[in-house]
Each structure stands twice: as C-alpha cells, then as structure tokens.
Short mmCIF file of C-alpha atoms in Angstrom, two decimals:
data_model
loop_
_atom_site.label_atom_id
_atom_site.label_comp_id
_atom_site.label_asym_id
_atom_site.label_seq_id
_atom_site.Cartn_x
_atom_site.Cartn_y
_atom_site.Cartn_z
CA UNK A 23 25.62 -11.74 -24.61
CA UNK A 24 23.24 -13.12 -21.72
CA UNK A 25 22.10 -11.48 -18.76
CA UNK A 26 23.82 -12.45 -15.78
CA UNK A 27 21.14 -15.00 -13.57
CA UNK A 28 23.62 -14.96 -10.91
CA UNK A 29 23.12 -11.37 -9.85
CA UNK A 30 19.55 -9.93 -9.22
CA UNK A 31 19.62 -6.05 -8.45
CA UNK A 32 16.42 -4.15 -7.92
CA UNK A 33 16.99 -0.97 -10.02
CA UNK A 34 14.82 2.23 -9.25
CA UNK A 35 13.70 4.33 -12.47
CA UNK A 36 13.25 7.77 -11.25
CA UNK A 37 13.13 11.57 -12.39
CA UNK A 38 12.78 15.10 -10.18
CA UNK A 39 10.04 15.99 -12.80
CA UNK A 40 7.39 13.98 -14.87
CA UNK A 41 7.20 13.49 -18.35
CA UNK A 42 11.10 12.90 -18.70
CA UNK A 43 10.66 8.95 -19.69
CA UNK A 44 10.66 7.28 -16.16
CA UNK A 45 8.07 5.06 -17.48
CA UNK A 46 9.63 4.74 -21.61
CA UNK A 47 12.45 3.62 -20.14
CA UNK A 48 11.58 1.16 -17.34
CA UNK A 49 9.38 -0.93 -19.49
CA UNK A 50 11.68 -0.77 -22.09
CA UNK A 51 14.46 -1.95 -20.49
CA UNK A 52 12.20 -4.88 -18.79
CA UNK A 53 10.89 -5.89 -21.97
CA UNK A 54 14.38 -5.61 -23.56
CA UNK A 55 16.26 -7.58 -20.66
CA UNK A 56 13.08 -10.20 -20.54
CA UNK A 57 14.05 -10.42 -24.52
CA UNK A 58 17.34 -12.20 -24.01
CA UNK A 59 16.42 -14.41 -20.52
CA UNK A 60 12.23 -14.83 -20.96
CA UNK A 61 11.76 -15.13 -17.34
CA UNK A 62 14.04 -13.11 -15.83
CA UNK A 63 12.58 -9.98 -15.12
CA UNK A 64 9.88 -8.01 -12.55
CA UNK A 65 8.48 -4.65 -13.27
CA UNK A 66 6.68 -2.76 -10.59
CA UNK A 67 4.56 0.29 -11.00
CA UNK A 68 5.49 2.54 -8.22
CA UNK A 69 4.07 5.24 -9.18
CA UNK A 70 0.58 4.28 -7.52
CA UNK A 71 -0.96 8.01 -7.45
CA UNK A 72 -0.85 7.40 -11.37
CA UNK A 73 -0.46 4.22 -12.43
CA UNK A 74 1.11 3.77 -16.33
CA UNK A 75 3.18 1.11 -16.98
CA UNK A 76 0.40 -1.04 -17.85
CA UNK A 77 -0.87 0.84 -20.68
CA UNK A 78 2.54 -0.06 -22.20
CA UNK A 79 2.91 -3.50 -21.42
CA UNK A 80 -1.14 -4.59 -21.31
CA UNK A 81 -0.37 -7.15 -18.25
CA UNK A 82 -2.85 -9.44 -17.20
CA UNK A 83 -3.61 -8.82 -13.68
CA UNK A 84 -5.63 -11.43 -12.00
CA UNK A 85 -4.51 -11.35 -9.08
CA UNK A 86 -5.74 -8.17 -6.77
CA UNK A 87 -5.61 -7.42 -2.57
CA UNK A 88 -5.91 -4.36 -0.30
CA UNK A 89 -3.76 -2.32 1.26
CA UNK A 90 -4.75 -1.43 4.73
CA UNK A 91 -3.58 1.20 7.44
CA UNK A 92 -4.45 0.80 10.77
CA UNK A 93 -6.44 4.40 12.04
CA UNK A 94 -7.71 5.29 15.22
CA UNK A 95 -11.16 4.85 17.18
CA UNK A 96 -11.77 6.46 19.49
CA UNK A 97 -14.36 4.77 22.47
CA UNK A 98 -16.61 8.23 23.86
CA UNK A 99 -17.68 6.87 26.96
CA UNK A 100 -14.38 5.62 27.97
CA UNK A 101 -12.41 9.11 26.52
CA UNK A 102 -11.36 11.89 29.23
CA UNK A 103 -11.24 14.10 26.33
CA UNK A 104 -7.47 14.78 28.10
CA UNK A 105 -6.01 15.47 24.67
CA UNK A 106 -2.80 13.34 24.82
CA UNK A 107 -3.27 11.83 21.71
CA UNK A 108 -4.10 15.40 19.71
CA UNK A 109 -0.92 16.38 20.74
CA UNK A 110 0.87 13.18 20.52
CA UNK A 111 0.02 13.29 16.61
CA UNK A 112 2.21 15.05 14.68
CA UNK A 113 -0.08 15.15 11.65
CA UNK A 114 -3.10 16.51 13.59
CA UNK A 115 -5.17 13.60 12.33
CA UNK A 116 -6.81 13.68 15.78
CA UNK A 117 -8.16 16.75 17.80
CA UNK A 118 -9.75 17.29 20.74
CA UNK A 119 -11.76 20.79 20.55
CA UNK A 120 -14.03 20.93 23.95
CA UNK A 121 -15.80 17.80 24.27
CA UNK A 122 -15.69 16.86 20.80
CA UNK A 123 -13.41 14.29 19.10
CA UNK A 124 -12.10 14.25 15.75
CA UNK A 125 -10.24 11.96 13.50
CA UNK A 126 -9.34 12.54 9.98
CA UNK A 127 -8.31 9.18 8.71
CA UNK A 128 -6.95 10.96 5.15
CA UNK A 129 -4.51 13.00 7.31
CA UNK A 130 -3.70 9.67 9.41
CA UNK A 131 0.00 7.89 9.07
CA UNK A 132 -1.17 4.65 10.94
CA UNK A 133 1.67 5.05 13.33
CA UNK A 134 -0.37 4.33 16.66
CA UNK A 135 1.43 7.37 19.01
CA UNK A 136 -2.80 7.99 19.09
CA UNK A 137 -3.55 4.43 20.91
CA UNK A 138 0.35 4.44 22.03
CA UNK A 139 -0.34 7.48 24.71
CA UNK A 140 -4.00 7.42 25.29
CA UNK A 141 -3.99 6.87 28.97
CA UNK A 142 -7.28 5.06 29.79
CA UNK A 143 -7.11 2.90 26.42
CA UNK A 144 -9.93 3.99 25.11
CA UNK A 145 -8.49 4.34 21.06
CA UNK A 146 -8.43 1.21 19.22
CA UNK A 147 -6.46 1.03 15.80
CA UNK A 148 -8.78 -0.65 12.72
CA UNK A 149 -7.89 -1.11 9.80
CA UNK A 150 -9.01 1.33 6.86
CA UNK A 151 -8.35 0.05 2.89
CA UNK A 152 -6.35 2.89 1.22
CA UNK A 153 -5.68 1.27 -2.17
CA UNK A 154 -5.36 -2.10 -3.90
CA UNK A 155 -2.00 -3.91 -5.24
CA UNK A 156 -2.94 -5.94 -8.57
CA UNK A 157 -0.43 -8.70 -9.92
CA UNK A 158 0.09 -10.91 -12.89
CA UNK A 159 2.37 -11.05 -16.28
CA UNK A 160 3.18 -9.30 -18.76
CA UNK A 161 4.38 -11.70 -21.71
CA UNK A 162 6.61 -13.48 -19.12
CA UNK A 163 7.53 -10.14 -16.89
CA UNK A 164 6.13 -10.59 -13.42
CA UNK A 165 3.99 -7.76 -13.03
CA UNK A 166 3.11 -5.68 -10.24
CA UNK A 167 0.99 -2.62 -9.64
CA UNK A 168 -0.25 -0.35 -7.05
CA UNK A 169 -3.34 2.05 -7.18
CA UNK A 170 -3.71 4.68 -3.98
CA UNK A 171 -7.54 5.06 -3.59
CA UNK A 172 -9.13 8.52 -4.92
CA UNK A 173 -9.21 11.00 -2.10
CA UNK A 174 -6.47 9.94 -0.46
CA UNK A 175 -3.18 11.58 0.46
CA UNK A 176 -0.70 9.06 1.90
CA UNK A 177 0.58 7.07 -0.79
CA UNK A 178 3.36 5.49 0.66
CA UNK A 179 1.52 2.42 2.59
CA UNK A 180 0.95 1.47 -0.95
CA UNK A 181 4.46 2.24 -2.38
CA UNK A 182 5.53 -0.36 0.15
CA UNK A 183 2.94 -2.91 -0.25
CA UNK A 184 3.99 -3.08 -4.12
CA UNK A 185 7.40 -3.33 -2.71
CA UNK A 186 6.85 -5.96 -0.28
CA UNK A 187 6.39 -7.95 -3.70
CA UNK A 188 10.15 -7.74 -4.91
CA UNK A 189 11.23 -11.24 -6.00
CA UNK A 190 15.20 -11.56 -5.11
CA UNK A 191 15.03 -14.12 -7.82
CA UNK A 192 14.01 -11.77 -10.10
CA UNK A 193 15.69 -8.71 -11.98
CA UNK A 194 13.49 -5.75 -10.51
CA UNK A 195 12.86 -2.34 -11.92
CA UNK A 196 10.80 -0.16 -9.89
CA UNK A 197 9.00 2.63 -12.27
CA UNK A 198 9.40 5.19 -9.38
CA UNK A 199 6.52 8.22 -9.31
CA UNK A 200 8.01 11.86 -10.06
CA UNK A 201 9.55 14.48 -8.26
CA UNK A 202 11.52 13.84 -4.84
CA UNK A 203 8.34 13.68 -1.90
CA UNK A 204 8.20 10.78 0.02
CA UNK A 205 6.75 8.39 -2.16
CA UNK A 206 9.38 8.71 -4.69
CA UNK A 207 12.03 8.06 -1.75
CA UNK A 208 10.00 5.13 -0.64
CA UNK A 209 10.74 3.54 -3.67
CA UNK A 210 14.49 4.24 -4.32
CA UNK A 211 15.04 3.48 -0.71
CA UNK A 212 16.79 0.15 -0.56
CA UNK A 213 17.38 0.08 -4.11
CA UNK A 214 20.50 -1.45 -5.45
CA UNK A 215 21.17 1.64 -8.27
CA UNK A 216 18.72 4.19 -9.10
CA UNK A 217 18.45 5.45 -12.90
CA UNK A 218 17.61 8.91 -13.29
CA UNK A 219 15.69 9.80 -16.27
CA UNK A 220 16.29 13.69 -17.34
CA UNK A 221 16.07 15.97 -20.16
CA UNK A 222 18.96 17.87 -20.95
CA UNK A 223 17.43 21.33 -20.29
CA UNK A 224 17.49 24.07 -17.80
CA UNK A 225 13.96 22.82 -15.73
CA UNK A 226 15.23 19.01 -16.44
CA UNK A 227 18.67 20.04 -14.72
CA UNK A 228 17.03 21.89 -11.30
CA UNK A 229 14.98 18.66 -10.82
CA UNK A 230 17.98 16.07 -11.59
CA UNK A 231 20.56 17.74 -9.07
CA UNK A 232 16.98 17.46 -6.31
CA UNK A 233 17.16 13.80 -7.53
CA UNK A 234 20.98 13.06 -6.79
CA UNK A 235 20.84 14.84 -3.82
CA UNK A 236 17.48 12.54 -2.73
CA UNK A 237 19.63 9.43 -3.96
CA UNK A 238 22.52 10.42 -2.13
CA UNK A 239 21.27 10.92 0.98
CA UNK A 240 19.65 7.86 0.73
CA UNK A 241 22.56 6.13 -0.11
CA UNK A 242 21.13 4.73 -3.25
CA UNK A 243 24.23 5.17 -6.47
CA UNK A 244 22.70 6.88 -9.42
CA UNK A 245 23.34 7.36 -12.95
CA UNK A 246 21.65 9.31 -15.41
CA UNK A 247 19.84 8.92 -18.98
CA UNK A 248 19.80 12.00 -20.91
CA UNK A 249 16.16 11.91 -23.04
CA UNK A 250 15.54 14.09 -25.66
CA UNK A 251 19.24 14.40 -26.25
CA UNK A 252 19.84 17.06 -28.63
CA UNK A 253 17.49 19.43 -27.68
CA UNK A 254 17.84 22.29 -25.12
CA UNK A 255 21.57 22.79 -23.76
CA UNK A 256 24.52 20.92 -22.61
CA UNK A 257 23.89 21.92 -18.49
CA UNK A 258 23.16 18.75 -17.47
CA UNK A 259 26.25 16.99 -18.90
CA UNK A 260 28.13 19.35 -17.76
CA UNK A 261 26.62 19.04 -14.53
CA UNK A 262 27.25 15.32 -14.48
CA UNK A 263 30.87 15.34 -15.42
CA UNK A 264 31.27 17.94 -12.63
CA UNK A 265 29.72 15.98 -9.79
CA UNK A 266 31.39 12.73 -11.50
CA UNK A 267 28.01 10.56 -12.40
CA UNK A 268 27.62 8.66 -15.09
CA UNK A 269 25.72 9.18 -18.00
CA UNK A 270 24.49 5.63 -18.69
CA UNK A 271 22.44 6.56 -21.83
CA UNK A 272 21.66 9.22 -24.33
CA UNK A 273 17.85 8.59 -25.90
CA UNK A 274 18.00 11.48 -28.66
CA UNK A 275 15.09 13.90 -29.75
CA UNK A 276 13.29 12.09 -32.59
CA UNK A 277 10.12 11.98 -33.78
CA UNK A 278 9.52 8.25 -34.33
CA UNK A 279 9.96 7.82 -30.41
CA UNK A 280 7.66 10.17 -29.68
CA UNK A 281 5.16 8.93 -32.56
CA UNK A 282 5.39 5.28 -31.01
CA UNK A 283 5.03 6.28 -27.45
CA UNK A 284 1.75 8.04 -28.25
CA UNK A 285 0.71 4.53 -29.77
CA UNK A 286 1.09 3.21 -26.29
CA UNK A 287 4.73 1.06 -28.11
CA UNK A 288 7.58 1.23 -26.09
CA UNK A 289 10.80 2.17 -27.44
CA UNK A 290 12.44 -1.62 -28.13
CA UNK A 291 9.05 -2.17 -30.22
CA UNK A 292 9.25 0.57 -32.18
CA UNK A 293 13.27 0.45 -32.89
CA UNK A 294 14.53 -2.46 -31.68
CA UNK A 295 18.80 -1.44 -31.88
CA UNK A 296 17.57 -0.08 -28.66
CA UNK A 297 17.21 -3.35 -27.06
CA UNK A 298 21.12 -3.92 -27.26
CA UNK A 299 22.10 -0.54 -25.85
CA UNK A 300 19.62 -1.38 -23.07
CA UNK A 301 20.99 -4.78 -22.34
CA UNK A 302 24.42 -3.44 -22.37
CA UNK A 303 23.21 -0.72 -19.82
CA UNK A 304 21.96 -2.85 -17.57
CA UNK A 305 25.25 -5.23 -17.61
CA UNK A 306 27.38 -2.11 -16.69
CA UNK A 307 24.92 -1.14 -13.88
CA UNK A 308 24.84 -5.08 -12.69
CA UNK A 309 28.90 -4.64 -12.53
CA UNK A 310 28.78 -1.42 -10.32
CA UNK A 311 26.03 -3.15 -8.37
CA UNK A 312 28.42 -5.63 -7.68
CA UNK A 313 31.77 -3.76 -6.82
CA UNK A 314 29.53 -1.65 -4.80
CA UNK A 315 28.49 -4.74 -2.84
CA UNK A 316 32.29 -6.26 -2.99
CA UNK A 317 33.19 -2.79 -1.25
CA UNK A 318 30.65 -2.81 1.11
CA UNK A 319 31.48 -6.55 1.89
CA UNK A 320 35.26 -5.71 2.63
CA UNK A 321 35.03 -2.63 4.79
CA UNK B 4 -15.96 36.40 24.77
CA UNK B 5 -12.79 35.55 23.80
CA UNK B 6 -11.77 35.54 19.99
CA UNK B 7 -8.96 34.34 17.57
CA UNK B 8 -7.89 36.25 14.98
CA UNK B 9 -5.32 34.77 12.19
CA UNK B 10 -2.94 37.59 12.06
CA UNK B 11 0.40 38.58 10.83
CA UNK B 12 1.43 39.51 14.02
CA UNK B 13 1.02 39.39 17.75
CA UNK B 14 -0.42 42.74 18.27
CA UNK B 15 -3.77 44.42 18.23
CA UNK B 16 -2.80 46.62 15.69
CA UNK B 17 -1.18 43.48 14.06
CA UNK B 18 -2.44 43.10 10.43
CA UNK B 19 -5.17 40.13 9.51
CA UNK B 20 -3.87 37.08 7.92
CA UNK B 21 -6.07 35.83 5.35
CA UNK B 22 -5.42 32.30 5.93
CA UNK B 23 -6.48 30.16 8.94
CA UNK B 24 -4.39 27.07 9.27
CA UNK B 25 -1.16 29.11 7.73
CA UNK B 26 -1.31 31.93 9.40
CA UNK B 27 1.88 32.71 11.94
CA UNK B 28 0.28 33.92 14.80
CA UNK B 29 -3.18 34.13 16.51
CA UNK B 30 -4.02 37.29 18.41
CA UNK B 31 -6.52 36.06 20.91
CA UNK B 32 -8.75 39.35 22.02
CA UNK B 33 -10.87 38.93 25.13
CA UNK B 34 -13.80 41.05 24.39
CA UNK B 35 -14.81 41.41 28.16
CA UNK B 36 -11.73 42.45 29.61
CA UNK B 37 -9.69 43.66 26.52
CA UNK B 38 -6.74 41.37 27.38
CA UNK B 39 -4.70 40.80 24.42
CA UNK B 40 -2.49 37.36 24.06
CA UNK B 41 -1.21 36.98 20.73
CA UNK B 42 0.04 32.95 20.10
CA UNK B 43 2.98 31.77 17.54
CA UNK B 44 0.63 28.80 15.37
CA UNK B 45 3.27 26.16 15.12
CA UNK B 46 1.12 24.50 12.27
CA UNK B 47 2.02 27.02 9.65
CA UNK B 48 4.81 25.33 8.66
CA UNK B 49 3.15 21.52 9.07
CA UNK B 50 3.45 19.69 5.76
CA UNK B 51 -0.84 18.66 6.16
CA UNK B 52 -3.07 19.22 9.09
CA UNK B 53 -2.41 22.46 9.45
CA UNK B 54 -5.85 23.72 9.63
CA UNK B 55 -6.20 21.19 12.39
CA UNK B 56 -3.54 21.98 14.42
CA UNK B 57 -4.47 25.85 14.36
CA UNK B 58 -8.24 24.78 15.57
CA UNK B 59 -6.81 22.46 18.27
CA UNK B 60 -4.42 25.14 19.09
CA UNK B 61 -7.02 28.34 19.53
CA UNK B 62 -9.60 26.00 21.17
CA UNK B 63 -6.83 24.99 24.00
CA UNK B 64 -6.43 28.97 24.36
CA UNK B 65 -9.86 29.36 25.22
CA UNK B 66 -11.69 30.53 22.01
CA UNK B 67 -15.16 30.91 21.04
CA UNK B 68 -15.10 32.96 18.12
CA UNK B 69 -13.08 32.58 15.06
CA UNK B 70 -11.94 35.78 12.76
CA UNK B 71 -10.28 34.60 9.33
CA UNK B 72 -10.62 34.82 6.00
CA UNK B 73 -9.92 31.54 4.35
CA UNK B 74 -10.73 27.87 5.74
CA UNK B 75 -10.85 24.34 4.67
CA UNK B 76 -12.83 21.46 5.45
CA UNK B 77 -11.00 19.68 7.84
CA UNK B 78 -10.79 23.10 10.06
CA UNK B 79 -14.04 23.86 9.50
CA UNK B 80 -15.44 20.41 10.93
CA UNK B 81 -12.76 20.80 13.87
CA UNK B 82 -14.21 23.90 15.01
CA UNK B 83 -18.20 23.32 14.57
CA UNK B 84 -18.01 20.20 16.22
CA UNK B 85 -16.15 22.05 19.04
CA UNK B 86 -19.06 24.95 18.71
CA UNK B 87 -16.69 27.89 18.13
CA UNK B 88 -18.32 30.32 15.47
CA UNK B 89 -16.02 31.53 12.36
CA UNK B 90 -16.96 34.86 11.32
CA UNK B 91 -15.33 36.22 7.96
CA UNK B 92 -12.51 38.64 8.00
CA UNK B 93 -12.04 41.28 5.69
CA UNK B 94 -8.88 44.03 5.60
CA UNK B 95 -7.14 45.67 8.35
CA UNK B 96 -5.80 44.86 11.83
CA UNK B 97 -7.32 42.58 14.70
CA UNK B 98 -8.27 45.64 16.26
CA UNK B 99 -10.36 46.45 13.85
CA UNK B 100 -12.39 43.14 13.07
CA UNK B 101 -12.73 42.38 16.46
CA UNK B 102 -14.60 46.01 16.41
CA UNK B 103 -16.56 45.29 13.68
CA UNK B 104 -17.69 42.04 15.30
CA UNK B 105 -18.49 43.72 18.03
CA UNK B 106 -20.95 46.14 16.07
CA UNK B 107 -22.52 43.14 14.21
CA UNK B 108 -20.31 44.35 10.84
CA UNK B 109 -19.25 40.18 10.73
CA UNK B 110 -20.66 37.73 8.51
CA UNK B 111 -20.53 34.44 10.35
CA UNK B 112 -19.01 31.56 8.02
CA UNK B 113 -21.73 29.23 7.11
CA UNK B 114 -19.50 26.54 5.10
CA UNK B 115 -15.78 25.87 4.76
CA UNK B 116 -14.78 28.57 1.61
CA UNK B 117 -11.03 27.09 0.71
CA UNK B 118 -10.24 23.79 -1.02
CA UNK B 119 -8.17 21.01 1.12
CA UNK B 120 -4.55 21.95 0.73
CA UNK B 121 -5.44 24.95 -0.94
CA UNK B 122 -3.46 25.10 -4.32
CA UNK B 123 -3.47 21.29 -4.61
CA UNK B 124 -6.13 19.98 -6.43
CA UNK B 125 -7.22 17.29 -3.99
CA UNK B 126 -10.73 15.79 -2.67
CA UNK B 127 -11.00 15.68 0.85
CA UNK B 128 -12.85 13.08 2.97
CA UNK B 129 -15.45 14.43 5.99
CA UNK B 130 -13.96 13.33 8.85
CA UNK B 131 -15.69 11.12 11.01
CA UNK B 132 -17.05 13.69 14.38
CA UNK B 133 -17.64 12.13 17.31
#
C-alpha cells in the first residue's frame, strides 16, 4: 500500500472539547503517513493560543516571522472628536468619551471601518505584531507553528498566517484548537475533510454534535474517531449512525496509550499496528475527498 | 448633574445591576431637574468591548457620574480619560443610590475592581489614551 501522491487534501483535526486526542491523533497520523512516502506530509499547529504538537514531534524550527494586524491611530490635532469611527466599530476598540480618544488595540479586528469612515482622515492604520509563525521539519514533515502573543485575544490573524503556509503539494493536517469559537472555524474553513476527535461519553457527545453542526455549516464533511473507546456509553455511536457519519476510527481505553503519551511518544511510536489503521484511514478519507470533488465538479 | 446607573430596569425604582458593561439598561437620573431617561445598553450582549460600548454609550447621553458595582479596565480607562467619576454601588434601586450619592453615602471608585472579561482568565493591555 502507498499513499496516493496524486491527491493532496488538507485534513482538519478537530474536537468541541480539549483533551479528546486532537493533537495524539494528528501527529500520529502525519508521522504514520510520512512513514510510507518520507516527504509527503505537512503538519500545522493551529492551535496557536496553546501550541503542542511540537512537544510530540521535537521539530526544528529555524525559521520564525511576525504576524501583524493593522490598528488604528488616531492624529489629535486633525480629529473632530465627531465619533464616526466609535460607532463605526463594532468591537468598541475605539471610543470617543468628550474630548478624549481611545483605542484598545487587544479588542481591535484590523478591519479599517475606523480609518474607512473617519471623515477628515485623520486615523492611520499601523501595523501592531500579535504573534509569531515558526517553521521547519520534523524528521522529513514540513512543520509549521503559530504562537498568539500573551495578552492577546484575537487569535485568528495568526490561525490564518499558519494557514497561509499550506503546501498543495503536500498532504496537510491542520491540528485545529478546541471547542467551536472562531479560531477553531478558521481552521476547518476551507478544509477538504475535517476529523473529529471525541470520547464516547455524555460531555464528549454535547461537544461533537457543536462540532458537526460547526463543520456543516461550514461545509467542511466530517467523520469521527471515537478515543477512549470502551469507556463511558454507546451515545455517540449511536448518535453517529443516526445523523449517518462515519466513524473512521475507534482508539480504545488502554493504559499503554496513555502511559506513552505522558512520555511525550505518539501513538505509532509506542504501538506501531497503529500506523496501518492510520494509513488505511487516511486512504478512505482521500477517496471521499475525491468523490466529493468529482460531485462538486459535475453539478 | 446627570448620572448613570447600571440597572435592571428602566425605572427609578428599577433595581441596580451589579455589572457595568453587562448590564441591560442605564437609568440616567438628572440630579438638578429629576428627569429620569432610562437607556437599553446594546453592549450587553457584545461578544468583547462591552465595557466600552456602555462608557461610549452613557457619555453620548450626557453623563458625569457613574453608579455600578463592578468594572474592568478597559471601562475604567474609557471613562477617566473622559473625566466622568464612578462611584460604587451597593443594593437597592437607582432611586436609592442616586440618594445616597447625593448625601455623600458613595465611595468614588479609585481603580478598575473586575478582571477583563470577567470569568475568563485573561491579561489585559492599557490602552493607549489620547
């Protein structure tokens, strides 16, 4: 069996909750799917709020540049103090109390509706560094990682900068960060499949029908891997062969797994039959990838 | 004088809302002529900035006086920089702070006494004032 070089899907690792095995499985399957075509694969660390995937996979990372938003300043002398652009911002990262001006860059999007409406011109946009995007290899896994700075709220500018590092040429898996906010859907958005990483109990099942719903309405097709199979109860598969998506993979409760992952080993190291199942996972998800896109071709 | 109070309602005999940039409705009291306007506070429902938005909002209605009971940092610099004093609310309806006030029974708010997005453990940055 060899990984198809032909076809090139991005693949988005998610979960509606953390500590399901977003990150356990992503590198796993990278390191697995590098395994059979050395070369062939691109993780990146979406999850730039917390950072992991290179505590599993020890990349080296030479490579580092900022990510920048543009924000707002505002020239005094040439302000009215009219107050267009306070109300102009819908995320009240500018006010306008009396004569005084205010911007709070952490609140700021960077969309410009500030400078965009300011009728005398006196708001200029500059740019303000809001995190860093660090790149290299891991073994031969392109390597990518994002890292919002401390203090600040807005992580998506640097859920996209990682992003704007996707190699076409390149199997991608995007370790996406938890739950279903807006950084999460910046990274499934434009995905080619998005695996959903859940455990099979009553908490993992609220979060995993947030997830579909997130995926759906993105338009992103999802399947799911059941972790921990064995424990809790059998909600979630039921809940899956009710809305009809697939359960790609069932990682079951054992010890060992848990006892390697704490070593900082991912799960091919530590029991390598899990390379195969992985390898055979992604094949199936490469084949709905590509009906999806011969459907989408013919209508 | 004319003073904000975060309230439940729109009333004078409207109950105090604890919170500042959450709170539904400001009950602006002018102390002068005892005209009452209470104001819906869009912001409540904002995702961030809410704080903000509330100080932008009660300084557009003509505010110089604050009554609340909990604050951030980002409302706090919005509202010293625009000079309008926060005093500290404690139980009971806008009618009855704005009494209190009135008899000097206020402490004014000397520093911003709730955490950025209260309940989320976050760091905020001071804003830059103009």
């Amino acid at each position: 069996m060899s990984v198809n070089a032909t076809s090139r899907p991005t693949m988005a690792i998610a979960a509606g909750k953390g500590g399901t095995g977003k990150t356990l499985v992503a590198t796993s399957l990278a390191i697995a799917l590098d395994a059979h075509d050395p070369g062939c694969m691109q993780i990146i660390d979406c999850d730039v709020e917390e950072p992991n995937a290179h505590l599993l996979m020890q990349p080296d990372l030479p490579t580092e540049a900022p990510v920048e938003v543009l924000v707002p300043e505002v020239d005094l002398d040439t302000c009215t103090r009219c107050g267009a652009c306070a109300r102009a911002c819908q995320f009240s990262a500018i006010a306008v109390i009396r004569q005084a001006v205010l911007t709070f860059h952490d609140l700021c999007a960077g969309c410009g509706a500030c400078a965009y409406v300011c009728p005398v011109d006196a708001i200029t946009e500059v740019k303000r560094r809001v995190g860093t995007v660090q790149s290299g290899h891991s073994d031969a896994i392109d390597f990518v990682t994002g890292t919002l700075n401390v203090g600040d709220q807005r992580a998506t500018p640097v859920t996209r900068a990682v992003k704007n590092r996707i190699r076409e040429d390149l199997i991608t898996i995007l370790d996406a960060p938890p739950g279903t906010a807006c950084p999460m859907q910046e990274t499934v958005e434009g995905s080619d499949y998005c695996i959903l990483v859940t455990e099979p109990t009553p908490f993992g099942l609220s979060n995993l029908q947030d997830a579909v719903e997130t995926c759906r309405r993105i338009g992103v097709p999802c399947g799911v891997i059941i972790n921990r199979d064995g424990s809790g109860n059998d909600g979630v598969e039921r809940y899956c062969a009710q809305e009809g998506i697939e359960v790609l993979l069932r990682i079951p409760q054992d010890r060992r797994i848990a006892e390697a992952y704490s070593r900082g080993e991912t799960l091919v190291a530590a029991m390598p039959q899990w390379g195969e199942k992985l390898v055979e996972m992604y094949h199936h998800i490469s084949d709905v990838v590509a009906a999806q896109a011969t459907k989408e071709g013919v209508s | 004088m004319k003073v904000a109070v975060s309230s439940r309602g729109t009333e004078r005999m409207s109950v105090v809302d604890p919170r500042f940039g959450r709170a539904p409705y400001f009950v602006i009291v002018n102390t002068e002529s005892g005209e009452v306007d209470g104001i819906e506070n869009p912001g409540a429902l904002a995702g961030t900035g809410a704080g903000v938005a509330a100080a932008q909002l009660i300084a557009d209605a003509g505010a110089e006086a604050v009554i609340t009971s909990a604050l951030g940092p980002h409302a706090w610099a919005a509202l010293k920089s625009g000079g309008i004093q926060v005093f500290e609310a404690g139980r009971g309806t806008v009618d009855a702070m704005v009494q209190l006030l009135l008899q000097g029974g206020l402490a004014p708010l000397e520093e911003p006494n709730a955490d950025l997005k209260a309940g989320a453990a976050r760091f905020g940055q001071s804003p830059d004032v103009k």
